[in-house]
JSON list of C-alpha atoms in Angstrom, two decimals:
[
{"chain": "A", "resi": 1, "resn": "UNK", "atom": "CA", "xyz": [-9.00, -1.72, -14.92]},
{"chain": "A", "resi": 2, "resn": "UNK", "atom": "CA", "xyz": [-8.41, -5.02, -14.00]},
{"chain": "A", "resi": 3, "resn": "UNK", "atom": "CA", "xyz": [-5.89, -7.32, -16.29]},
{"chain": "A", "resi": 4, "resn": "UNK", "atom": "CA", "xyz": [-7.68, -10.74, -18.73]},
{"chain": "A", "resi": 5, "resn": "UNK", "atom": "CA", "xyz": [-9.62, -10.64, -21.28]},
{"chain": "A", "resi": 6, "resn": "UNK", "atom": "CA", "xyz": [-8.22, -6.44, -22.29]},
{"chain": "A", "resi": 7, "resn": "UNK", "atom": "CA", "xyz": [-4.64, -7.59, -21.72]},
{"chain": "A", "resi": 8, "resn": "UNK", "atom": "CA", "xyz": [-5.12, -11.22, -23.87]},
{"chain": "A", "resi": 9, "resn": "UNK", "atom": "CA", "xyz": [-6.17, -9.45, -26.72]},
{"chain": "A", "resi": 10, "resn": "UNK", "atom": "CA", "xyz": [-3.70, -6.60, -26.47]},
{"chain": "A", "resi": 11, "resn": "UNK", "atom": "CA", "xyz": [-0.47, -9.16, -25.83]},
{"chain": "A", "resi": 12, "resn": "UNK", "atom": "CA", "xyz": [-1.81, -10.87, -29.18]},
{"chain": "A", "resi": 13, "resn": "UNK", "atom": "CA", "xyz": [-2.13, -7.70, -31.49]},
{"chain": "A", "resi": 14, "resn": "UNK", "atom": "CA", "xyz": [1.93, -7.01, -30.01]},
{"chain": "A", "resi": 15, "resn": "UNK", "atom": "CA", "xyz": [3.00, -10.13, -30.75]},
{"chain": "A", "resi": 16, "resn": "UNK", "atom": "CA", "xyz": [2.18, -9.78, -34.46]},
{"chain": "A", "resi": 17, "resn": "UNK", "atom": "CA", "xyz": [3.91, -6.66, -35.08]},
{"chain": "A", "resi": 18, "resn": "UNK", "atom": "CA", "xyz": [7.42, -5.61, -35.01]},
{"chain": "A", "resi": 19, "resn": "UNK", "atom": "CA", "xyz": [6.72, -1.88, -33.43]},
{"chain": "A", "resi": 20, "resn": "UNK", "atom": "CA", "xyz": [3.83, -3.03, -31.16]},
{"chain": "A", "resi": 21, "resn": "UNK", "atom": "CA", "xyz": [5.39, -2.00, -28.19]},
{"chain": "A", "resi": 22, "resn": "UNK", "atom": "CA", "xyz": [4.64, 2.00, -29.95]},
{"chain": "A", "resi": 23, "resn": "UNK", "atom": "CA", "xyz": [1.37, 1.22, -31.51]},
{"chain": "A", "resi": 24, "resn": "UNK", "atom": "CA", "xyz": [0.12, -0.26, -28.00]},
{"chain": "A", "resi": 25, "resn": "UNK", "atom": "CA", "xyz": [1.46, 2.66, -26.08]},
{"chain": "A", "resi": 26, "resn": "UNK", "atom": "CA", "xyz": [4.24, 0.89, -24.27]},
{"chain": "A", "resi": 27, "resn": "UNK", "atom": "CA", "xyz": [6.93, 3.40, -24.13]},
{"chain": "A", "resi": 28, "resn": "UNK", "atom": "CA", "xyz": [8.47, 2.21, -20.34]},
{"chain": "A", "resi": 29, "resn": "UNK", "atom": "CA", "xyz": [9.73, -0.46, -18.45]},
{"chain": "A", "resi": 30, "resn": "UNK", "atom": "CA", "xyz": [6.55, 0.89, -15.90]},
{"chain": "A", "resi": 31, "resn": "UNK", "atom": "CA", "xyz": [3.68, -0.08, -18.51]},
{"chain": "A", "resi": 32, "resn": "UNK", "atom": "CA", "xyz": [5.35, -3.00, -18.80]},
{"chain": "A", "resi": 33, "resn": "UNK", "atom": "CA", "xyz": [5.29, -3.85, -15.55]},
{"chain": "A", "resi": 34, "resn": "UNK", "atom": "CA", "xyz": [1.96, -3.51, -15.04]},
{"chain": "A", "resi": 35, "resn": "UNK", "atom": "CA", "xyz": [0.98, -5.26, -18.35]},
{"chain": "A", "resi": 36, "resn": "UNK", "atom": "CA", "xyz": [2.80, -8.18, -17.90]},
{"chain": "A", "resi": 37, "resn": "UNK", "atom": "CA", "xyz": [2.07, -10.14, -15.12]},
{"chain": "A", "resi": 38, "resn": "UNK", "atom": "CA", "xyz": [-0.28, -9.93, -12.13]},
{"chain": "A", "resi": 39, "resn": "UNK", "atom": "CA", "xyz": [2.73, -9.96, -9.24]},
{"chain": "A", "resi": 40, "resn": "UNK", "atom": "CA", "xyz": [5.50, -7.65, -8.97]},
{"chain": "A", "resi": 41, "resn": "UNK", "atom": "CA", "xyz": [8.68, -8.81, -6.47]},
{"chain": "A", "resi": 42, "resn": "UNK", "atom": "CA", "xyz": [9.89, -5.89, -4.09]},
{"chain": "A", "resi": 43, "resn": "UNK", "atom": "CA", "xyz": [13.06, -4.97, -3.13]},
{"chain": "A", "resi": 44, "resn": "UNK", "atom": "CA", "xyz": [14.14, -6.98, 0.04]},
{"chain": "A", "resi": 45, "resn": "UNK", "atom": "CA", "xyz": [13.52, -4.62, 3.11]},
{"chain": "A", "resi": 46, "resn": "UNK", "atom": "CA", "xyz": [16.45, -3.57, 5.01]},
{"chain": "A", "resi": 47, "resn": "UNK", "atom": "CA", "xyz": [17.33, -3.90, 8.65]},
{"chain": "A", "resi": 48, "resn": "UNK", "atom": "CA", "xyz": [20.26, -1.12, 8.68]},
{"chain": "A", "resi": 49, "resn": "UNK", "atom": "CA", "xyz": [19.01, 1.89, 8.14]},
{"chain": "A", "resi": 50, "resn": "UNK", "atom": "CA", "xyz": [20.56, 3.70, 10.40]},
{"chain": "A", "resi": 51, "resn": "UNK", "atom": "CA", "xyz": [18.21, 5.94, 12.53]},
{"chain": "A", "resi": 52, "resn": "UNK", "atom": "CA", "xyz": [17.82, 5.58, 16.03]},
{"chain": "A", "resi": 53, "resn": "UNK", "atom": "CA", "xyz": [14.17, 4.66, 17.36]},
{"chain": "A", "resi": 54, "resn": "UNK", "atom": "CA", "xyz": [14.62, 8.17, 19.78]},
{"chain": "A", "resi": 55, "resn": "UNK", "atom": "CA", "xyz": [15.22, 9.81, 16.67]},
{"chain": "A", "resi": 56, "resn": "UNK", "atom": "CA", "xyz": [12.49, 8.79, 14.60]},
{"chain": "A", "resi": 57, "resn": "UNK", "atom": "CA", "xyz": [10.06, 9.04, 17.40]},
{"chain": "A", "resi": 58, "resn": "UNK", "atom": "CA", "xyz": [11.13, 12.85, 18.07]},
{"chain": "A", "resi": 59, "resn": "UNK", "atom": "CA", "xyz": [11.13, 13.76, 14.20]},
{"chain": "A", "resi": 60, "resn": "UNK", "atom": "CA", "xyz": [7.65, 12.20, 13.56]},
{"chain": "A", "resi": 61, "resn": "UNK", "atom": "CA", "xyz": [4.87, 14.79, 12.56]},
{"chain": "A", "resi": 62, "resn": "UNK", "atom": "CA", "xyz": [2.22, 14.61, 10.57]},
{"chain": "A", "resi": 63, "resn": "UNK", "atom": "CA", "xyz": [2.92, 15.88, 6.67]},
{"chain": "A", "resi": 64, "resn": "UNK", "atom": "CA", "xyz": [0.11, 16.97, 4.68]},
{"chain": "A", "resi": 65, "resn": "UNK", "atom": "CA", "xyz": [2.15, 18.48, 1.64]},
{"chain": "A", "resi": 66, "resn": "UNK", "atom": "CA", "xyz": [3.91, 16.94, -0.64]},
{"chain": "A", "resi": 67, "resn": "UNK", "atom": "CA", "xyz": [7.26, 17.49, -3.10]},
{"chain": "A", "resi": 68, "resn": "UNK", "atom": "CA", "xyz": [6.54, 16.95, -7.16]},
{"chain": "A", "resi": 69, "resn": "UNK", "atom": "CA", "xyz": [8.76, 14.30, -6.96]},
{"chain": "A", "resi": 70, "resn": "UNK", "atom": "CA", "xyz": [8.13, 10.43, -6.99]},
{"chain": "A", "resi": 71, "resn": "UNK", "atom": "CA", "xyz": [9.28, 7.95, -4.35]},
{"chain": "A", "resi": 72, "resn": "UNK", "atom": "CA", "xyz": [11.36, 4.91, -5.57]},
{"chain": "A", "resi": 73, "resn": "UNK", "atom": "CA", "xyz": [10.23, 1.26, -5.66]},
{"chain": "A", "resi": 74, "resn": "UNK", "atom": "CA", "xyz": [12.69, 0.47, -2.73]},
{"chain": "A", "resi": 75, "resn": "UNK", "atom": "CA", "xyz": [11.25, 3.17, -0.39]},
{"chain": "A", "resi": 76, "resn": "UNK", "atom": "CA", "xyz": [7.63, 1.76, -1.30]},
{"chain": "A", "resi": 77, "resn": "UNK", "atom": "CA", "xyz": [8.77, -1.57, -0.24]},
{"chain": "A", "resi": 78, "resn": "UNK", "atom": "CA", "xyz": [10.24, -0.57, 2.70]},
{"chain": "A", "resi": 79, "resn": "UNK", "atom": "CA", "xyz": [6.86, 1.31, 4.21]},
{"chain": "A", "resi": 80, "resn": "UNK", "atom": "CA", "xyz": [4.86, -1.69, 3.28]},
{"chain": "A", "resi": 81, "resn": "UNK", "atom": "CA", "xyz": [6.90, -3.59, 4.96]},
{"chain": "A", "resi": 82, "resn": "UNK", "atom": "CA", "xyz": [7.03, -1.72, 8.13]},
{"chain": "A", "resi": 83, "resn": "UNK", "atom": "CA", "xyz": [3.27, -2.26, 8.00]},
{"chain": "A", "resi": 84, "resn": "UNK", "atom": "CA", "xyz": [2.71, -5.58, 7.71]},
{"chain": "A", "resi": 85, "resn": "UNK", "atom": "CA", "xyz": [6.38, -7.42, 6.42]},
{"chain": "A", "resi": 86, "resn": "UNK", "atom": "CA", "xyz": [7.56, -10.81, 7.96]},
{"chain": "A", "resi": 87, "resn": "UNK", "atom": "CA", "xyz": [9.71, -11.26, 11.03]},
{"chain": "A", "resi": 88, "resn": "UNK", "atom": "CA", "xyz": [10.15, -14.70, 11.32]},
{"chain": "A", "resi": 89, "resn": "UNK", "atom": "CA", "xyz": [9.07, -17.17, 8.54]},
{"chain": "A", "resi": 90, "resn": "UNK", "atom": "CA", "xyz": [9.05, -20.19, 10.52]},
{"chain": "A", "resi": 91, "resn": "UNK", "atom": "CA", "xyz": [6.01, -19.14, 12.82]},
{"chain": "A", "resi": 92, "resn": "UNK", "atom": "CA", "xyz": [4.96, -16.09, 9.75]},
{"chain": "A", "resi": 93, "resn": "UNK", "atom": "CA", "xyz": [5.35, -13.26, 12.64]},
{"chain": "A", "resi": 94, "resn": "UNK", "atom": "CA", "xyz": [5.25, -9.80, 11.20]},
{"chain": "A", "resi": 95, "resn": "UNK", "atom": "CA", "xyz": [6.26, -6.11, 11.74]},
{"chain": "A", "resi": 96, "resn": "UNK", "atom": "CA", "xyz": [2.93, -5.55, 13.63]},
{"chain": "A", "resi": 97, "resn": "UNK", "atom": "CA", "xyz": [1.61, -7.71, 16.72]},
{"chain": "A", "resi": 98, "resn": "UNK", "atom": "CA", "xyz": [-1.34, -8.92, 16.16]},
{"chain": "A", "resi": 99, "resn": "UNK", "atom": "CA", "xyz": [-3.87, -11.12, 18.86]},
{"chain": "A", "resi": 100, "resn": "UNK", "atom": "CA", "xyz": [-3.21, -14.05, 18.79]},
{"chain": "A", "resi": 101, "resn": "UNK", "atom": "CA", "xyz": [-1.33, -13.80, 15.86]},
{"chain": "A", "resi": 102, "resn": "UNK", "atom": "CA", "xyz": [-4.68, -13.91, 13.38]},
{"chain": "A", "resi": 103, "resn": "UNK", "atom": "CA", "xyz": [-3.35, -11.21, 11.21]},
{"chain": "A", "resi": 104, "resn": "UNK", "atom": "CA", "xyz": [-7.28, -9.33, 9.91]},
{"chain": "A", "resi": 105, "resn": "UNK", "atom": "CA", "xyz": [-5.36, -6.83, 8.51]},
{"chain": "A", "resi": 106, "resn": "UNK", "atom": "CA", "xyz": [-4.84, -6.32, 4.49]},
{"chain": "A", "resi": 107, "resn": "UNK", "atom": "CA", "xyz": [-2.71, -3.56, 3.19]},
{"chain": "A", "resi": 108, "resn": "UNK", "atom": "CA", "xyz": [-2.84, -1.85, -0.50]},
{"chain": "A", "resi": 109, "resn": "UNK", "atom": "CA", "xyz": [-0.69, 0.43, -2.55]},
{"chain": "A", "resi": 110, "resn": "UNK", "atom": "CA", "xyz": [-2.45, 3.35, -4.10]},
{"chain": "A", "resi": 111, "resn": "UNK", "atom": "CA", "xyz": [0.93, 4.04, -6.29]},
{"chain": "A", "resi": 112, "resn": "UNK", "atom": "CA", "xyz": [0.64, 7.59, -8.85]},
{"chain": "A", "resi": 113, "resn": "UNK", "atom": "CA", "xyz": [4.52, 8.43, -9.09]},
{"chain": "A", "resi": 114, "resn": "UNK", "atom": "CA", "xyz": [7.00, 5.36, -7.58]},
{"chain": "A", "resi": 115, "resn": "UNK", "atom": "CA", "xyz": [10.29, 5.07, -9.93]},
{"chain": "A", "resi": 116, "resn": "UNK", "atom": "CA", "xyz": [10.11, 1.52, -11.70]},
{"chain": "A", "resi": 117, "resn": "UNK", "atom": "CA", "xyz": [6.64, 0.81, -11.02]},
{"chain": "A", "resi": 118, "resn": "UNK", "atom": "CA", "xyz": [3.63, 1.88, -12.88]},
{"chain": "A", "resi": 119, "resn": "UNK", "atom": "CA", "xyz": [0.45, 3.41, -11.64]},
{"chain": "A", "resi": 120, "resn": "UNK", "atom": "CA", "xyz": [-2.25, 1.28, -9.62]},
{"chain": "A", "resi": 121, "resn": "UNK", "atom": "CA", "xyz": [-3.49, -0.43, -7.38]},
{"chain": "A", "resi": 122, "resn": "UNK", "atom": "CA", "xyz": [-2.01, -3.30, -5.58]},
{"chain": "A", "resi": 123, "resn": "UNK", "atom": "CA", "xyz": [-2.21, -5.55, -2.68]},
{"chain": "A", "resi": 124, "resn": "UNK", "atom": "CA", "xyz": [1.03, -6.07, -0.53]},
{"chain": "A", "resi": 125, "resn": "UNK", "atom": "CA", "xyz": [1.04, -9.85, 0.05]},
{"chain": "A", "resi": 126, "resn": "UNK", "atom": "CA", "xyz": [3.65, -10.13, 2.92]},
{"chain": "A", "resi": 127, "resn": "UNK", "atom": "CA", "xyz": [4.69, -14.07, 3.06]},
{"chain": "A", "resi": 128, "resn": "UNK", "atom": "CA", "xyz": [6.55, -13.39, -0.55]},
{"chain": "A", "resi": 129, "resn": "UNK", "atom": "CA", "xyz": [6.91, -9.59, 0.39]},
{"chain": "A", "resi": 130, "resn": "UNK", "atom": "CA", "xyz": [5.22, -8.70, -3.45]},
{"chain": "A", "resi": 131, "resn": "UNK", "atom": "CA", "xyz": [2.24, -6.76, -4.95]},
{"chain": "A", "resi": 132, "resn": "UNK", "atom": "CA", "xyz": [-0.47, -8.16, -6.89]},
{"chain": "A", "resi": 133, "resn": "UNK", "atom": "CA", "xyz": [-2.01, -5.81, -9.31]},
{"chain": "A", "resi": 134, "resn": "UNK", "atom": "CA", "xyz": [-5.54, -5.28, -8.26]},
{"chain": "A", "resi": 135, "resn": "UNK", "atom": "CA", "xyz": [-6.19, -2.16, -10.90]},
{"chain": "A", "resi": 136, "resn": "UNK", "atom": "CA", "xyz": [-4.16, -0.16, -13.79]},
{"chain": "A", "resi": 137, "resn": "UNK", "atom": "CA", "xyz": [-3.99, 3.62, -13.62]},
{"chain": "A", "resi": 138, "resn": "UNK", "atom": "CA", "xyz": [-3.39, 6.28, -10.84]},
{"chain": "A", "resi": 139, "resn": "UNK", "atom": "CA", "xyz": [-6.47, 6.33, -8.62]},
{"chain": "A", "resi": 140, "resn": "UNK", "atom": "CA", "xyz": [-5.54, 8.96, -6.30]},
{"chain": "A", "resi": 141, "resn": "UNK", "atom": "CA", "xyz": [-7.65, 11.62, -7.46]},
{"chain": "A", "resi": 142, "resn": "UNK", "atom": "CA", "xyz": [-10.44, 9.41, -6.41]},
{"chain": "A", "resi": 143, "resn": "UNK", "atom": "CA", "xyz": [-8.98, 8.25, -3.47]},
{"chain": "A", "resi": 144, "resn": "UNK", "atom": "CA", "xyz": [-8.63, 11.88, -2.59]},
{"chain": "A", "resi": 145, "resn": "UNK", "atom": "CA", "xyz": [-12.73, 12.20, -3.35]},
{"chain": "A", "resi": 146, "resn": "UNK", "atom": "CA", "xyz": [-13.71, 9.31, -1.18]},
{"chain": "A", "resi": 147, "resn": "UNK", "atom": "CA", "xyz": [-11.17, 11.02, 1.66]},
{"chain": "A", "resi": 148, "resn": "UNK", "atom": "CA", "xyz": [-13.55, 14.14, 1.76]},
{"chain": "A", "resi": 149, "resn": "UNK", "atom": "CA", "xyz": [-11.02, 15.78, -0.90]},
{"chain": "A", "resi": 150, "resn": "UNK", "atom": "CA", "xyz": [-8.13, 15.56, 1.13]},
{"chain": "A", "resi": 151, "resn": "UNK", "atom": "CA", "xyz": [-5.30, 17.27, -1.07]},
{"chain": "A", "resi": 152, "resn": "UNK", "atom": "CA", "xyz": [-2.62, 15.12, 1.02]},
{"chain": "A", "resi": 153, "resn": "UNK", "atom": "CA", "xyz": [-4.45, 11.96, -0.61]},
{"chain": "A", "resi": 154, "resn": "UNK", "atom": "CA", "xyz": [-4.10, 13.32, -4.36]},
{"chain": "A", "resi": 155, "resn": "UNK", "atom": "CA", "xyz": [-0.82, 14.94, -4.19]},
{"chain": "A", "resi": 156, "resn": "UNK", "atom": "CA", "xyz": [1.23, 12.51, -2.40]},
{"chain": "A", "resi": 157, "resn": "UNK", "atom": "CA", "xyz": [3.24, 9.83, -4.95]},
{"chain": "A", "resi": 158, "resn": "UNK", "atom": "CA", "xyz": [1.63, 6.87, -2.36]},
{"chain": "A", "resi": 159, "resn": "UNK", "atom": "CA", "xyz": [-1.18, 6.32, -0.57]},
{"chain": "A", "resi": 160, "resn": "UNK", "atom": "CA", "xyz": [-1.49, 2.95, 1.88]},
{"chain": "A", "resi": 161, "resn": "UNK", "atom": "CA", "xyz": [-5.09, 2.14, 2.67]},
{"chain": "A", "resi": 162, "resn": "UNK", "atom": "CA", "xyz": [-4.87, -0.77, 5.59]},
{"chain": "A", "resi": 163, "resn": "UNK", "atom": "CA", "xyz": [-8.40, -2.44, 5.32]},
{"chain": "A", "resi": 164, "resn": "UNK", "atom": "CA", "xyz": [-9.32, -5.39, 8.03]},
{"chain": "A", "resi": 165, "resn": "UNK", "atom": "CA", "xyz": [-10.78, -8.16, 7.17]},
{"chain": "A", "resi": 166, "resn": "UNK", "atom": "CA", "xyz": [-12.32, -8.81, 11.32]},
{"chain": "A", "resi": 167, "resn": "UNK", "atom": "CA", "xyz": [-13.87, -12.35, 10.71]},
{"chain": "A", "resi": 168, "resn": "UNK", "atom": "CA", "xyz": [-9.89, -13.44, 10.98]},
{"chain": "A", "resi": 169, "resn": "UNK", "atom": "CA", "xyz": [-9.63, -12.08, 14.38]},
{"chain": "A", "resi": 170, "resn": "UNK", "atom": "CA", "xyz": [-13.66, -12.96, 15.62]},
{"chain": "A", "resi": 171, "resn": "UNK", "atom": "CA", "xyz": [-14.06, -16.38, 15.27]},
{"chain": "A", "resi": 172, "resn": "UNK", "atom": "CA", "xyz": [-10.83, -16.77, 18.40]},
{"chain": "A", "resi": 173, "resn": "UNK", "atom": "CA", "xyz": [-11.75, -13.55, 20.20]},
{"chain": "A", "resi": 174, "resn": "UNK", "atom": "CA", "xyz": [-15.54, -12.88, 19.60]},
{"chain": "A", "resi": 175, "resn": "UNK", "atom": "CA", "xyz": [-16.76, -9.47, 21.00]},
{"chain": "A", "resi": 176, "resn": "UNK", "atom": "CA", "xyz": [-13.59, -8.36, 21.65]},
{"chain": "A", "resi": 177, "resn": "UNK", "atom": "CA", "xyz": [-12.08, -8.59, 18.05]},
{"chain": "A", "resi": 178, "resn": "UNK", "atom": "CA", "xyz": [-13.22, -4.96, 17.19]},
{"chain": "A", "resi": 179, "resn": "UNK", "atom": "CA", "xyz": [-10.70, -3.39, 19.88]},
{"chain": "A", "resi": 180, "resn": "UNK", "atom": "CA", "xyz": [-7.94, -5.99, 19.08]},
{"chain": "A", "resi": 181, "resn": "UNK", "atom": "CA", "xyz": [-8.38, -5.20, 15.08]},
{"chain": "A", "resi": 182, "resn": "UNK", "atom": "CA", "xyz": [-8.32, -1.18, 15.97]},
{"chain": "A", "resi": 183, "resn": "UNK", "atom": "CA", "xyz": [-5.20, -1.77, 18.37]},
{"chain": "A", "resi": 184, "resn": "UNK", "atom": "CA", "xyz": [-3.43, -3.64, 15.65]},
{"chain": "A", "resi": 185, "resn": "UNK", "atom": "CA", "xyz": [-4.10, -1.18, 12.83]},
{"chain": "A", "resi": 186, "resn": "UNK", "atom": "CA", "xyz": [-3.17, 1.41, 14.66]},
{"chain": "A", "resi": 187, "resn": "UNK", "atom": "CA", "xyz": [0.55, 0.18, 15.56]},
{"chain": "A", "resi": 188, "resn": "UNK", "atom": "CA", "xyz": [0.65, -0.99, 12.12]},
{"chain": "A", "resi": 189, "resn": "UNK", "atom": "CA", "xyz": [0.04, 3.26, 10.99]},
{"chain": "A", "resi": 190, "resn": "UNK", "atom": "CA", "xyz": [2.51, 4.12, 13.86]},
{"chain": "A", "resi": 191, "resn": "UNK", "atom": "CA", "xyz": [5.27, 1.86, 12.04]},
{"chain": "A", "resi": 192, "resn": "UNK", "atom": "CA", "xyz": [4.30, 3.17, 8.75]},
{"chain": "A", "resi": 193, "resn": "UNK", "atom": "CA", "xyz": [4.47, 6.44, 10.11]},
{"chain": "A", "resi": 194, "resn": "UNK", "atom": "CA", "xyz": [8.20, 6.09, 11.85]},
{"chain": "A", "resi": 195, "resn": "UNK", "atom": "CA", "xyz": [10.22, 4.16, 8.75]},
{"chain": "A", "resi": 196, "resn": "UNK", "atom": "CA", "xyz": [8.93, 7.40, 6.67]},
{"chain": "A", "resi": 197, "resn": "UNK", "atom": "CA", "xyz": [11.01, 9.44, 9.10]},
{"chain": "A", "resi": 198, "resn": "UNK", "atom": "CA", "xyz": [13.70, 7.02, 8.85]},
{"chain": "A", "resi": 199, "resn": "UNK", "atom": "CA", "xyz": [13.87, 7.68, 4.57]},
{"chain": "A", "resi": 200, "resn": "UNK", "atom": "CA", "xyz": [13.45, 11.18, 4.91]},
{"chain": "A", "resi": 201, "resn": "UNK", "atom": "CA", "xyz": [10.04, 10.71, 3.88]},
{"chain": "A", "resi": 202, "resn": "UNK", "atom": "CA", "xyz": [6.45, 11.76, 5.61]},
{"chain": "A", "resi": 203, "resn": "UNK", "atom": "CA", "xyz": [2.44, 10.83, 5.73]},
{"chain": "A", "resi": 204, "resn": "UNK", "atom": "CA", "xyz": [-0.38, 11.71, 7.63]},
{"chain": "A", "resi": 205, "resn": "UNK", "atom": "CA", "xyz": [-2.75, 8.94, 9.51]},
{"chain": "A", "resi": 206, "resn": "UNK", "atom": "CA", "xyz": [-6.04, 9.55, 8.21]},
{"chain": "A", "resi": 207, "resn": "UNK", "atom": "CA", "xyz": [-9.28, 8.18, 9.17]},
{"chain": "A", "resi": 208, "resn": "UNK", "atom": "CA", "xyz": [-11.74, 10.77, 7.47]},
{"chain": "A", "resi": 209, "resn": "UNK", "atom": "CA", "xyz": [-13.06, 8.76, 4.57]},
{"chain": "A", "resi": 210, "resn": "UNK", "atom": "CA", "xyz": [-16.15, 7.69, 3.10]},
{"chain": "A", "resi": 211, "resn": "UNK", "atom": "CA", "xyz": [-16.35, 3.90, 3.88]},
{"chain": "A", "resi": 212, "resn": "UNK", "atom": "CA", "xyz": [-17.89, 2.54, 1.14]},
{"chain": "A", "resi": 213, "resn": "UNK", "atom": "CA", "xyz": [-16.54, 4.77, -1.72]},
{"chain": "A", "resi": 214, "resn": "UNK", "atom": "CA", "xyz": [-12.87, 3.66, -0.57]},
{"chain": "A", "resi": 215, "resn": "UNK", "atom": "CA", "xyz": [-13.86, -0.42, -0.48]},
{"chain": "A", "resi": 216, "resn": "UNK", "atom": "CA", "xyz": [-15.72, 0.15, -4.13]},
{"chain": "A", "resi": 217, "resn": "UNK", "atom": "CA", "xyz": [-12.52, 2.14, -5.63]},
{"chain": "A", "resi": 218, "resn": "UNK", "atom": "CA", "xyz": [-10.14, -0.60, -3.75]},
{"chain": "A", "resi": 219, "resn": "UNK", "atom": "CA", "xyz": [-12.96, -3.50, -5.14]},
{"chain": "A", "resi": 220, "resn": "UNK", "atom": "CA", "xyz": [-12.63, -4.78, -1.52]},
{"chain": "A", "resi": 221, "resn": "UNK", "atom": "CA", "xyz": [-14.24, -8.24, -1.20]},
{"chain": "A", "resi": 222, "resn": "UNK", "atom": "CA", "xyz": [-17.41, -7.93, 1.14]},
{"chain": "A", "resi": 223, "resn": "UNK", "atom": "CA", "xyz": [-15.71, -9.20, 4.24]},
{"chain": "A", "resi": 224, "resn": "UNK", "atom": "CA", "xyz": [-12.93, -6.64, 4.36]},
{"chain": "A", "resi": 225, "resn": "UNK", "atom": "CA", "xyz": [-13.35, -2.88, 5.98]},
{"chain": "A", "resi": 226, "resn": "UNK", "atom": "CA", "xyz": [-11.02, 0.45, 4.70]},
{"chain": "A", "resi": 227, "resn": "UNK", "atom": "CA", "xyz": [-9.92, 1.50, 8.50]},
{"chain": "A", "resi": 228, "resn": "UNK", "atom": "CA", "xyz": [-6.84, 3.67, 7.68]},
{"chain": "A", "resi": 229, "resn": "UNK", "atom": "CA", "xyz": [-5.32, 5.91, 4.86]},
{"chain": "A", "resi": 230, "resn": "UNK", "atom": "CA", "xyz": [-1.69, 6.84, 4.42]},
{"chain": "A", "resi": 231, "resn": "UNK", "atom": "CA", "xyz": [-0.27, 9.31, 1.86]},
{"chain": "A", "resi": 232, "resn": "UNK", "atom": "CA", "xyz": [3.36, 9.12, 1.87]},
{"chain": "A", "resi": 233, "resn": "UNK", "atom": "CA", "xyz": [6.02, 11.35, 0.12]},
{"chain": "A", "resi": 234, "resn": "UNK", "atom": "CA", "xyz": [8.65, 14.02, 0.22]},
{"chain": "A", "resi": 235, "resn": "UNK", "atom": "CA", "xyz": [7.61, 16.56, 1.98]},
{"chain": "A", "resi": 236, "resn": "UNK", "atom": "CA", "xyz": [8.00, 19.80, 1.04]}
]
């Protein structure tokens, strides 16, 4: 459910009572989160990992089951920004190359189990590397329902749905922006799909999805287009 006019009256009925954070439910630094404020700051990425691109590339499969264990907040950061994270400031270059640098694509956390963040729905904004809560509560299930009942979608802690928004990319490129948007999310899976290697983590690119189920459950604006699902977890 989106935050307003439920959270407003909830903050005031805390504020007036000395165990409110019990009667409201609040038990975790997670609700919290989530409760508090619309924008959550990530862990900075980090460049050192220590895996070798040869590898990565060698080690990468495609993992469709999933450890009952959660992911941190750190390793979340890190895949989203392997998707779509900044470069280079100055000129706002990213992870992923994109024609003529018009960036269409928009990338969302479907998060059930990450350690210091609660459940939801966010959107990765990647000039302040930070999700914005979109939705409360753990929407895989239905996720995993609009993905023809993919188990990989429900059981993994993560999924990243990469959505394009192609108007970005059309109005420089015109009947050539759908190739240039499907090149671009494409590489952006591939890196997805390599820095889960590097963490000892895995996912699965999947394209089998029921378009407009996943852009209702995601509330996509009209202009934007689900092209890509990633689950992303131990696997087991």
């Amino acid at each position: 459910m989106m935050i307003g006019h439920r959270y407003n009256g909830l903050r005031a009925v805390c504020l007036g009572f000395a165990l409110a954070a019990i009667a409201c439910g609040i038990d975790s630094q997670n609700s919290l989160q989530a409760q508090e404020g619309r924008v959550i700051e990530l862990p900075a990425a980090r460049l050192d990992r220590g895996a070798s691109i040869e590898r990565v590339l060698s080690e990468r499969r495609s993992v469709r089951e999933y450890a009952d264990r959660p992911i941190s907040l750190e390793d979340a950061a890190q895949l989203l920004w392997a998707a779509q994270g900044v470069t280079e400031p100055r000129r706002g270059l990213r992870t992923a190359p994109s024609a003529g640098a018009t960036y269409p694509l928009e990338t969302y956390l479907v998060a059930g189990e990450v350690t210091d963040l609660a459940p939801g729905l966010y959107r990765y904004v990647p000039a302040e590397h930070r999700l914005e809560l979109v939705q409360e509560g753990d929407l895989r299930h239905r996720l995993a329902e609009a993905s023809l009942r993919q188990r990989a979608v429900a059981d993994a802690p993560v999924s990243i749905v990469l959505a394009a928004v192609y108007a970005r990319t059309e109005g420089r490129y015109g009947g050539r922006t759908p190739r240039y948007v499907h090149m671009e999310v494409g590489t952006a899976a591939q890196n997805i799909s390599l820095q889960a290697v590097s963490l000892g983590l895995g996912t699965v690119y999947i394209g089998a999805f029921r378009d407009d189920e996943v852009a209702r459950l995601l509330a996509l604006p009209d202009d934007e287009a689900p092209l890509a699902v990633l689950p992303a977890g131990w696997p087991r």
